One Martini backbone bead per residue (centre of mass of N, CA, C, O) as a GRO file, in nm:
protein
  406
    1MET     BB    1  -0.290 -11.590 -13.650
    2ARG     BB    2   0.009 -11.719 -13.625
    3ALA     BB    3   0.139 -11.458 -13.578
    4ARG     BB    4  -0.003 -11.340 -13.298
    5ILE     BB    5   0.032 -11.567 -13.120
    6ALA     BB    6   0.376 -11.523 -13.179
    7ILE     BB    7   0.345 -11.255 -13.010
    8ILE     BB    8   0.181 -11.289 -12.770
    9PHE     BB    9   0.433 -11.547 -12.637
   10SER     BB   10   0.715 -11.354 -12.712
   11ALA     BB   11   0.625 -11.310 -12.373
   12PRO     BB   12   0.497 -11.287 -12.035
   13HIS     BB   13   0.341 -11.039 -12.051
   14ARG     BB   14   0.175 -10.991 -12.290
   15SER     BB   15  -0.021 -11.283 -12.218
   16LEU     BB   16  -0.158 -11.165 -11.961
   17PHE     BB   17  -0.208 -10.828 -12.018
   18LEU     BB   18  -0.433 -10.899 -12.154
   19ALA     BB   19  -0.666 -11.054 -11.953
   20GLY     BB   20  -0.610 -10.814 -11.762
   21VAL     BB   21  -0.760 -10.597 -11.987
   22LEU     BB   22  -0.988 -10.692 -12.053
   23ASN     BB   23  -1.099 -10.796 -11.716
   24PHE     BB   24  -1.091 -10.433 -11.646
   25ALA     BB   25  -1.319 -10.393 -11.882
   26LEU     BB   26  -1.508 -10.654 -11.908
   27LEU     BB   27  -1.625 -10.657 -11.559
   28MET     BB   28  -1.732 -10.402 -11.533
   29ILE     BB   29  -1.935 -10.396 -11.760
   30TRP     BB   30  -2.106 -10.633 -11.561
   31TRP     BB   31  -2.123 -10.525 -11.301
   32THR     BB   32  -2.284 -10.248 -11.373
   33ALA     BB   33  -2.499 -10.383 -11.534
   34THR     BB   34  -2.597 -10.527 -11.266
   35LEU     BB   35  -2.652 -10.272 -11.088
   36PHE     BB   36  -2.757 -10.173 -11.324
   37ASP     BB   37  -3.034 -10.386 -11.287
   38ILE     BB   38  -3.096 -10.324 -10.941
   39TYR     BB   39  -3.098  -9.990 -10.902
   40ILE     BB   40  -3.268  -9.893 -11.136
   41TRP     BB   41  -3.277 -10.119 -11.409
   42PRO     BB   42  -3.438 -10.337 -11.559
   43ILE     BB   43  -3.186 -10.552 -11.804
   44GLY     BB   44  -3.195 -10.880 -11.796
   45MET     BB   45  -3.002 -11.020 -11.639
   46ALA     BB   46  -2.817 -11.333 -11.555
   47SER     BB   47  -2.946 -11.555 -11.247
   48GLY     BB   48  -2.878 -11.755 -11.097
   49ASP     BB   49  -2.774 -11.958 -10.740
   50VAL     BB   50  -2.577 -11.655 -10.708
   51PRO     BB   51  -2.531 -11.392 -10.697
   52PRO     BB   52  -2.383 -11.147 -10.828
   53SER     BB   53  -2.244 -11.045 -10.579
   54LEU     BB   54  -2.071 -11.331 -10.529
   55LEU     BB   55  -1.878 -11.331 -10.769
   56HIS     BB   56  -1.693 -11.065 -10.838
   57ALA     BB   57  -1.481 -11.116 -10.632
   58PRO     BB   58  -1.340 -11.351 -10.791
   59VAL     BB   59  -1.280 -11.268 -11.029
   60MET     BB   60  -1.087 -11.039 -10.940
   61LEU     BB   61  -0.867 -11.162 -10.719
   62PHE     BB   62  -0.850 -11.468 -10.957
   63LEU     BB   63  -0.807 -11.366 -11.241
   64MET     BB   64  -0.722 -11.028 -11.286
   65VAL     BB   65  -0.501 -10.987 -11.095
   66PRO     BB   66  -0.315 -11.252 -11.161
   67SER     BB   67  -0.198 -11.130 -11.406
   68PHE     BB   68  -0.077 -10.870 -11.345
   69PHE     BB   69   0.168 -11.071 -11.171
   70PHE     BB   70   0.250 -11.296 -11.379
   71GLY     BB   71   0.332 -11.080 -11.618
   72PHE     BB   72   0.582 -10.921 -11.399
   73LEU     BB   73   0.751 -11.205 -11.242
   74LEU     BB   74   0.825 -11.355 -11.470
   75ILE     BB   75   0.998 -11.118 -11.562
   76VAL     BB   76   1.143 -11.029 -11.280
   77PHE     BB   77   1.264 -11.316 -11.102
   78PRO     BB   78   1.479 -11.388 -11.200
   79ARG     BB   79   1.655 -11.090 -11.165
   80TRP     BB   80   1.627 -11.091 -10.837
   81ILE     BB   81   1.830 -11.383 -10.853
   82GLY     BB   82   1.990 -11.434 -11.045
   83PHE     BB   83   1.883 -11.560 -11.402
   84PRO     BB   84   1.724 -11.633 -11.614
   85ASN     BB   85   1.497 -11.592 -11.863
   86LEU     BB   86   1.183 -11.748 -11.910
   87GLY     BB   87   1.079 -11.979 -12.128
   88GLN     BB   88   0.818 -12.009 -12.357
   89ASN     BB   89   0.763 -12.255 -12.189
   90GLN     BB   90   0.730 -12.200 -11.856
   91TYR     BB   91   0.492 -11.913 -11.958
   92ALA     BB   92   0.260 -11.947 -12.197
   93PRO     BB   93   0.072 -12.121 -11.970
   94THR     BB   94  -0.082 -11.953 -11.795
   95GLY     BB   95  -0.113 -11.737 -12.029
   96GLY     BB   96  -0.349 -11.996 -12.136
   97ALA     BB   97  -0.511 -11.999 -11.903
   98PHE     BB   98  -0.618 -11.726 -11.889
   99ILE     BB   99  -0.727 -11.681 -12.150
  100ILE     BB  100  -0.944 -11.893 -12.107
  101ALA     BB  101  -1.077 -11.846 -11.844
  102SER     BB  102  -1.158 -11.565 -11.931
  103ILE     BB  103  -1.372 -11.704 -12.152
  104LEU     BB  104  -1.512 -11.868 -11.951
  105ALA     BB  105  -1.630 -11.636 -11.760
  106TRP     BB  106  -1.753 -11.495 -11.923
  107ILE     BB  107  -1.955 -11.657 -12.020
  108ALA     BB  108  -2.095 -11.712 -11.743
  109LEU     BB  109  -2.158 -11.464 -11.628
  110ILE     BB  110  -2.379 -11.429 -11.848
  111GLY     BB  111  -2.549 -11.694 -11.788
  112GLY     BB  112  -2.499 -11.790 -11.469
  113ASN     BB  113  -2.278 -11.964 -11.405
  114HIS     BB  114  -2.102 -12.119 -11.157
  115HIS     BB  115  -2.007 -12.373 -11.311
  116LEU     BB  116  -1.828 -12.265 -11.504
  117LEU     BB  117  -1.669 -12.013 -11.294
  118ALA     BB  118  -1.496 -12.232 -11.176
  119ILE     BB  119  -1.387 -12.402 -11.425
  120ALA     BB  120  -1.197 -12.173 -11.451
  121LEU     BB  121  -1.058 -12.123 -11.214
  122CYS     BB  122  -0.891 -12.376 -11.244
  123VAL     BB  123  -0.768 -12.290 -11.441
  124ALA     BB  124  -0.640 -12.080 -11.411
  125GLY     BB  125  -0.497 -12.256 -11.139
  126LEU     BB  126  -0.310 -12.447 -11.376
  127GLY     BB  127  -0.135 -12.155 -11.387
  128TRP     BB  128  -0.088 -12.106 -11.108
  129LEU     BB  129   0.101 -12.283 -11.105
  130VAL     BB  130   0.283 -12.377 -11.276
  131ALA     BB  131   0.463 -12.054 -11.197
  132LEU     BB  132   0.530 -12.125 -10.871
  133TRP     BB  133   0.695 -12.386 -10.986
  134HIS     BB  134   0.893 -12.249 -11.100
  135MET     BB  135   0.989 -11.985 -10.874
  136ILE     BB  136   1.102 -12.233 -10.691
  137VAL     BB  137   1.291 -12.374 -10.806
  138LEU     BB  138   1.476 -12.071 -10.807
  139LEU     BB  139   1.493 -12.090 -10.500
  140ILE     BB  140   1.615 -12.329 -10.480
  141ALA     BB  141   1.881 -12.252 -10.647
  142GLU     BB  142   1.952 -12.042 -10.471
  143PHE     BB  143   2.037 -12.151 -10.296
  144ARG     BB  144   2.187 -12.450 -10.381
  145ASP     BB  145   2.374 -12.146 -10.469
  146SER     BB  146   2.445 -11.964 -10.214
  147LYS     BB  147   2.293 -11.726 -10.229
  148GLY     BB  148   2.103 -11.488 -10.063
  149PRO     BB  149   1.869 -11.430 -10.032
  150THR     BB  150   1.516 -11.316 -10.179
  151TRP     BB  151   1.299 -11.192  -9.996
  152HIS     BB  152   1.076 -11.115 -10.234
  153GLY     BB  153   1.080 -11.415 -10.393
  154TRP     BB  154   0.917 -11.482 -10.106
  155SER     BB  155   0.691 -11.321 -10.058
  156ALA     BB  156   0.576 -11.356 -10.346
  157SER     BB  157   0.507 -11.668 -10.296
  158ALA     BB  158   0.345 -11.681 -10.034
  159ALA     BB  159   0.147 -11.484 -10.130
  160LEU     BB  160   0.040 -11.736 -10.393
  161CYS     BB  161  -0.024 -11.964 -10.197
  162PHE     BB  162  -0.264 -11.805 -10.059
  163GLY     BB  163  -0.399 -11.741 -10.335
  164LEU     BB  164  -0.457 -12.033 -10.420
  165ALA     BB  165  -0.647 -12.099 -10.174
  166GLY     BB  166  -0.826 -11.862 -10.260
  167LEU     BB  167  -0.916 -12.042 -10.508
  168GLY     BB  168  -1.045 -12.281 -10.373
  169PHE     BB  169  -1.265 -12.174 -10.229
  170SER     BB  170  -1.431 -12.046 -10.406
  171VAL     BB  171  -1.478 -12.313 -10.541
  172ARG     BB  172  -1.620 -12.442 -10.324
  173PHE     BB  173  -1.762 -12.152 -10.344
  174LEU     BB  174  -1.958 -12.317 -10.629
  175LEU     BB  175  -2.006 -12.572 -10.542
  176THR     BB  176  -2.197 -12.546 -10.287
  177LEU     BB  177  -2.262 -12.300 -10.114
  178ASP     BB  178  -2.056 -12.195  -9.924
  179ALA     BB  179  -2.028 -11.894  -9.648
  180GLN     BB  180  -1.706 -11.978  -9.555
  181ALA     BB  181  -1.572 -11.999  -9.813
  182TYR     BB  182  -1.604 -11.682  -9.927
  183GLN     BB  183  -1.504 -11.555  -9.627
  184ILE     BB  184  -1.210 -11.659  -9.707
  185ALA     BB  185  -1.120 -11.627  -9.928
  186ASN     BB  186  -1.149 -11.288  -9.919
  187SER     BB  187  -0.910 -11.322  -9.658
  188LEU     BB  188  -0.685 -11.364  -9.832
  189GLY     BB  189  -0.669 -11.242 -10.082
  190THR     BB  190  -0.629 -10.987  -9.936
  191PHE     BB  191  -0.453 -11.043  -9.686
  192GLY     BB  192  -0.227 -11.302  -9.834
  193PHE     BB  193  -0.241 -11.155 -10.141
  194LEU     BB  194  -0.290 -10.843 -10.248
  195LEU     BB  195  -0.112 -10.720 -10.055
  196PRO     BB  196   0.153 -10.884 -10.017
  197VAL     BB  197   0.212 -10.854 -10.368
  198PHE     BB  198   0.231 -10.499 -10.352
  199LEU     BB  199   0.409 -10.453 -10.132
  200THR     BB  200   0.648 -10.560 -10.239
  201VAL     BB  201   0.696 -10.463 -10.480
  202ALA     BB  202   0.698 -10.165 -10.384
  203HIS     BB  203   0.956 -10.288 -10.182
  204ARG     BB  204   1.103 -10.269 -10.439
  205MET     BB  205   1.072 -10.046 -10.700
  206ILE     BB  206   1.046  -9.833 -10.631
  207PRO     BB  207   1.333  -9.714 -10.535
  208PHE     BB  208   1.445  -9.747 -10.738
  209PHE     BB  209   1.318  -9.576 -10.958
  210ALA     BB  210   1.350  -9.339 -10.774
  211GLY     BB  211   1.674  -9.347 -10.851
  212ASN     BB  212   1.660  -9.305 -11.199
  213VAL     BB  213   1.521  -8.980 -11.167
  214VAL     BB  214   1.587  -8.898 -10.907
  215LYS     BB  215   1.835  -8.686 -10.812
  216GLY     BB  216   1.961  -8.781 -10.485
  217TYR     BB  217   1.835  -9.006 -10.424
  218VAL     BB  218   1.723  -9.261 -10.122
  219ALA     BB  219   1.681  -9.478 -10.069
  220TRP     BB  220   1.429  -9.712  -9.880
  221ARG     BB  221   1.474 -10.035  -9.810
  222PRO     BB  222   1.407 -10.241  -9.527
  223PHE     BB  223   1.310 -10.590  -9.439
  224TRP     BB  224   1.181 -10.546  -9.168
  225LEU     BB  225   0.952 -10.404  -9.291
  226LEU     BB  226   0.833 -10.707  -9.467
  227ALA     BB  227   0.798 -10.813  -9.192
  228LEU     BB  228   0.631 -10.682  -9.085
  229LEU     BB  229   0.418 -10.690  -9.243
  230TRP     BB  230   0.302 -10.938  -9.248
  231VAL     BB  231   0.252 -10.994  -8.952
  232PHE     BB  232  -0.024 -10.794  -8.958
  233LEU     BB  233  -0.156 -10.883  -9.178
  234LEU     BB  234  -0.157 -11.238  -9.044
  235ALA     BB  235  -0.323 -11.096  -8.788
  236HIS     BB  236  -0.536 -11.010  -8.978
  237LEU     BB  237  -0.645 -11.238  -9.038
  238ILE     BB  238  -0.700 -11.417  -8.819
  239LEU     BB  239  -0.889 -11.236  -8.703
  240GLN     BB  240  -1.127 -11.239  -8.911
  241LEU     BB  241  -1.125 -11.554  -8.927
  242SER     BB  242  -1.181 -11.514  -8.574
  243GLY     BB  243  -1.398 -11.272  -8.577
  244TYR     BB  244  -1.257 -10.990  -8.449
  245ASN     BB  245  -1.367 -10.729  -8.600
  246SER     BB  246  -1.293 -10.555  -8.352
  247LEU     BB  247  -0.944 -10.588  -8.344
  248GLN     BB  248  -0.853 -10.470  -8.660
  249PHE     BB  249  -0.704 -10.187  -8.514
  250ILE     BB  250  -0.463 -10.283  -8.474
  251SER     BB  251  -0.323 -10.455  -8.751
  252ALA     BB  252  -0.477 -10.185  -8.881
  253ALA     BB  253  -0.269  -9.915  -8.768
  254ALA     BB  254   0.053 -10.104  -8.803
  255LEU     BB  255  -0.026 -10.002  -9.082
  256SER     BB  256  -0.058  -9.731  -9.121
  257ALA     BB  257   0.210  -9.662  -9.001
  258LEU     BB  258   0.371  -9.838  -9.228
  259THR     BB  259   0.266  -9.652  -9.483
  260ALA     BB  260   0.352  -9.377  -9.410
  261THR     BB  261   0.685  -9.440  -9.384
  262MET     BB  262   0.699  -9.531  -9.663
  263LEU     BB  263   0.582  -9.226  -9.806
  264TRP     BB  264   0.813  -9.034  -9.647
  265ARG     BB  265   1.034  -9.168  -9.823
  266TRP     BB  266   0.923  -9.202 -10.074
  267TRP     BB  267   0.913  -8.947 -10.159
  268PRO     BB  268   1.019  -8.686 -10.300
  269ARG     BB  269   1.219  -8.374 -10.325
  270GLN     BB  270   1.203  -8.387 -10.629
  271ALA     BB  271   1.156  -8.393 -10.947
  272ALA     BB  272   0.896  -8.579 -11.086
  273PRO     BB  273   0.763  -8.857 -11.300
  274GLY     BB  274   0.443  -8.929 -11.352
  275LEU     BB  275   0.595  -9.237 -11.374
  276LEU     BB  276   0.623  -9.261 -11.050
  277MET     BB  277   0.350  -9.101 -10.907
  278VAL     BB  278   0.130  -9.289 -10.973
  279LEU     BB  279   0.315  -9.518 -10.778
  280ILE     BB  280   0.268  -9.300 -10.494
  281TRP     BB  281  -0.026  -9.263 -10.487
  282GLY     BB  282  -0.148  -9.484 -10.524
  283PHE     BB  283  -0.019  -9.628 -10.251
  284ALA     BB  284  -0.159  -9.382 -10.089
  285TRP     BB  285  -0.455  -9.620 -10.062
  286ALA     BB  286  -0.362  -9.751  -9.861
  287LEU     BB  287  -0.324  -9.611  -9.620
  288ILE     BB  288  -0.672  -9.523  -9.605
  289GLY     BB  289  -0.750  -9.850  -9.589
  290PHE     BB  290  -0.631  -9.842  -9.377
  291VAL     BB  291  -0.765  -9.604  -9.150
  292LEU     BB  292  -1.100  -9.738  -9.221
  293ILE     BB  293  -1.022 -10.020  -9.097
  294ALA     BB  294  -0.946  -9.910  -8.796
  295LEU     BB  295  -1.223  -9.719  -8.765
  296GLY     BB  296  -1.414  -9.884  -8.814
  297SER     BB  297  -1.259 -10.125  -8.606
  298PHE     BB  298  -1.316  -9.909  -8.318
  299ALA     BB  299  -1.640  -9.812  -8.343
  300GLU     BB  300  -1.705 -10.130  -8.254
  301PHE     BB  301  -1.560 -10.170  -8.001
  302ALA     BB  302  -1.705  -9.906  -7.874
  303GLY     BB  303  -1.971  -9.863  -7.962
  304TYR     BB  304  -2.070  -9.640  -8.157
  305ASN     BB  305  -2.276  -9.610  -8.494
  306ILE     BB  306  -2.053  -9.665  -8.727
  307SER     BB  307  -2.064  -9.689  -9.031
  308LEU     BB  308  -1.853  -9.818  -9.383
  309GLY     BB  309  -1.855 -10.037  -9.488
  310ARG     BB  310  -1.697 -10.188  -9.772
  311ALA     BB  311  -1.495  -9.881  -9.810
  312PRO     BB  312  -1.177  -9.978  -9.684
  313VAL     BB  313  -1.161 -10.168  -9.913
  314HIS     BB  314  -1.196 -10.031 -10.151
  315ALA     BB  315  -0.953  -9.860 -10.129
  316ILE     BB  316  -0.821 -10.108 -10.247
  317TYR     BB  317  -0.909 -10.241 -10.486
  318ILE     BB  318  -0.978  -9.942 -10.676
  319GLY     BB  319  -0.708  -9.763 -10.567
  320MET     BB  320  -0.439  -9.941 -10.512
  321ALA     BB  321  -0.488 -10.109 -10.727
  322GLY     BB  322  -0.601  -9.975 -10.958
  323SER     BB  323  -0.326  -9.775 -10.980
  324LEU     BB  324  -0.095 -10.024 -10.967
  325VAL     BB  325  -0.198 -10.138 -11.255
  326ILE     BB  326  -0.171  -9.869 -11.418
  327ALA     BB  327   0.165  -9.774 -11.348
  328MET     BB  328   0.295 -10.102 -11.367
  329VAL     BB  329   0.196 -10.130 -11.677
  330THR     BB  330   0.226  -9.903 -11.789
  331ARG     BB  331   0.589  -9.919 -11.731
  332VAL     BB  332   0.638 -10.266 -11.857
  333THR     BB  333   0.534 -10.197 -12.132
  334LEU     BB  334   0.708  -9.942 -12.268
  335GLY     BB  335   0.982 -10.105 -12.196
  336HIS     BB  336   0.910 -10.371 -12.386
  337SER     BB  337   0.797 -10.161 -12.663
  338GLY     BB  338   0.999  -9.971 -12.734
  339ARG     BB  339   0.881  -9.707 -12.540
  340PRO     BB  340   0.865  -9.466 -12.359
  341LEU     BB  341   0.880  -9.291 -12.023
  342ALA     BB  342   0.557  -9.164 -12.039
  343MET     BB  343   0.213  -9.031 -11.971
  344SER     BB  344  -0.029  -9.064 -12.145
  345ARG     BB  345  -0.333  -8.991 -12.169
  346GLN     BB  346  -0.481  -9.227 -12.109
  347THR     BB  347  -0.306  -9.286 -11.822
  348TRP     BB  348  -0.415  -8.985 -11.721
  349LEU     BB  349  -0.720  -9.090 -11.693
  350ALA     BB  350  -0.734  -9.340 -11.576
  351PHE     BB  351  -0.609  -9.241 -11.288
  352TRP     BB  352  -0.849  -9.055 -11.217
  353ALA     BB  353  -1.059  -9.296 -11.279
  354ILE     BB  354  -1.015  -9.400 -11.040
  355GLN     BB  355  -1.000  -9.230 -10.795
  356LEU     BB  356  -1.350  -9.146 -10.871
  357SER     BB  357  -1.417  -9.458 -10.817
  358ALA     BB  358  -1.340  -9.488 -10.570
  359ILE     BB  359  -1.514  -9.195 -10.443
  360ALA     BB  360  -1.787  -9.359 -10.480
  361ARG     BB  361  -1.711  -9.593 -10.281
  362ILE     BB  362  -1.725  -9.500 -10.039
  363VAL     BB  363  -1.935  -9.371 -10.037
  364ALA     BB  364  -2.170  -9.574 -10.059
  365GLY     BB  365  -2.064  -9.682  -9.785
  366VAL     BB  366  -2.132  -9.453  -9.590
  367ARG     BB  367  -2.432  -9.463  -9.690
  368GLY     BB  368  -2.504  -9.786  -9.717
  369GLU     BB  369  -2.461  -9.934  -9.981
  370HIS     BB  370  -2.550  -9.733 -10.220
  371GLY     BB  371  -2.643  -9.794 -10.600
  372HIS     BB  372  -2.584  -9.538 -10.725
  373TRP     BB  373  -2.257  -9.514 -10.631
  374PHE     BB  374  -2.199  -9.749 -10.789
  375VAL     BB  375  -2.292  -9.706 -11.089
  376LEU     BB  376  -2.104  -9.453 -11.070
  377ALA     BB  377  -1.807  -9.631 -11.046
  378GLY     BB  378  -1.859  -9.826 -11.284
  379VAL     BB  379  -1.866  -9.528 -11.543
  380ILE     BB  380  -1.603  -9.439 -11.466
  381TRP     BB  381  -1.447  -9.670 -11.564
  382ILE     BB  382  -1.545  -9.722 -11.826
  383LEU     BB  383  -1.492  -9.408 -11.996
  384LEU     BB  384  -1.173  -9.402 -11.856
  385VAL     BB  385  -1.037  -9.673 -11.934
  386THR     BB  386  -1.053  -9.809 -12.128
  387PRO     BB  387  -0.920  -9.661 -12.357
  388TRP     BB  388  -0.620  -9.767 -12.231
  389THR     BB  389  -0.718 -10.113 -12.296
  390LEU     BB  390  -0.718 -10.050 -12.568
  391ARG     BB  391  -0.387  -9.980 -12.614
  392GLN     BB  392  -0.277 -10.265 -12.461
  393ALA     BB  393  -0.354 -10.423 -12.652
  394ARG     BB  394  -0.256 -10.336 -12.922
  395ILE     BB  395   0.077 -10.369 -12.812
  396TYR     BB  396   0.045 -10.675 -12.754
  397LEU     BB  397  -0.060 -10.726 -13.097
  398SER     BB  398   0.270 -10.627 -13.097
  399LYS     BB  399   0.547 -10.508 -13.235
  400ARG     BB  400   0.821 -10.401 -13.143
  401VAL     BB  401   0.927 -10.091 -13.226
  402ASP     BB  402   1.290 -10.128 -13.185
  403GLY     BB  403   1.276 -10.440 -13.303
  404LYS     BB  404   1.276 -10.651 -13.094
  405ALA     BB  405   1.249 -10.885 -12.895
  406GLY     BB  406   0.919 -10.949 -12.695
   0.00000   0.00000   0.00000
């Protein structure tokens, strides 16, 4: 047992990705079972004072997603800035916190205990604070040494601050059942946290990865683009928090134009390996999501009786976030375990399953949030993504195949 624990905490990504991939499977199993209980056949899923439909967003946004973010950022952040890797005493508390938080969350969800879920998020928040502290310390050291600034580092850190605020509002909701706190948490979690982190990492890493594997590729990642992404994400967040949903088509259209430009400039003109293409295909869901948000908002503004339901944001949650998690986590895991950088059968299966699950969820939204399509989206995820999660988990629990440390 001690040897296994030592392996889990031998590198920043191991414990955090382990928590992430287990949540990637177990939280979806819980959520699909809950949907089945609601829309298909009662199977006796526990339900407390808070409807299960209001519990899945907090655990997905503020428990599952950040464990992947921190697993990646605690590796690359010092390298972006030009400092040595973080020590085990610096990254292990965050990994430990997310593992403990995940266990508490599973117990809370199975038992329908929203107070215990609030405690789980608080534990994750403590790990979040530790990681954010070390990242900010590095940024301050960079400034003190007259280096940089590393705008990707500042961008990711700002997004993590928004995310921590969103986690706080989620805890408030779970403790007080304040509906406004729930809405604020989801808005901050989506447009202040999830999207900025993914777009920042994509802006930094996709051109870098492509330049290493595509002949004649010209990397394109201007910083004005990163700044404009922030401008329109914050504008969208402000419109949403202010209740001006019918005007969100303005910011969503701008974000559509920016992400379309990024796709056009990043798309390889020569043959490219699958591990790169899944990153680009997954990123394309951001464009789809922004376009759907713009269409739905404009329809409301113009007075058309058209509703897309929650389809637009789930194009982002499932399509973009799910695809990029598969793509980025696979790449980091292979590279940091001494394995060849190539797509396996399980990885391809998981990636295409995410595409099908996203499509099913969009159809559900277009069809008036039809519950059977919800369940189909979840079943596809469980059956086809779980093999990938199990393979990843085995890697995090094993030593590197090349005998190196980490």
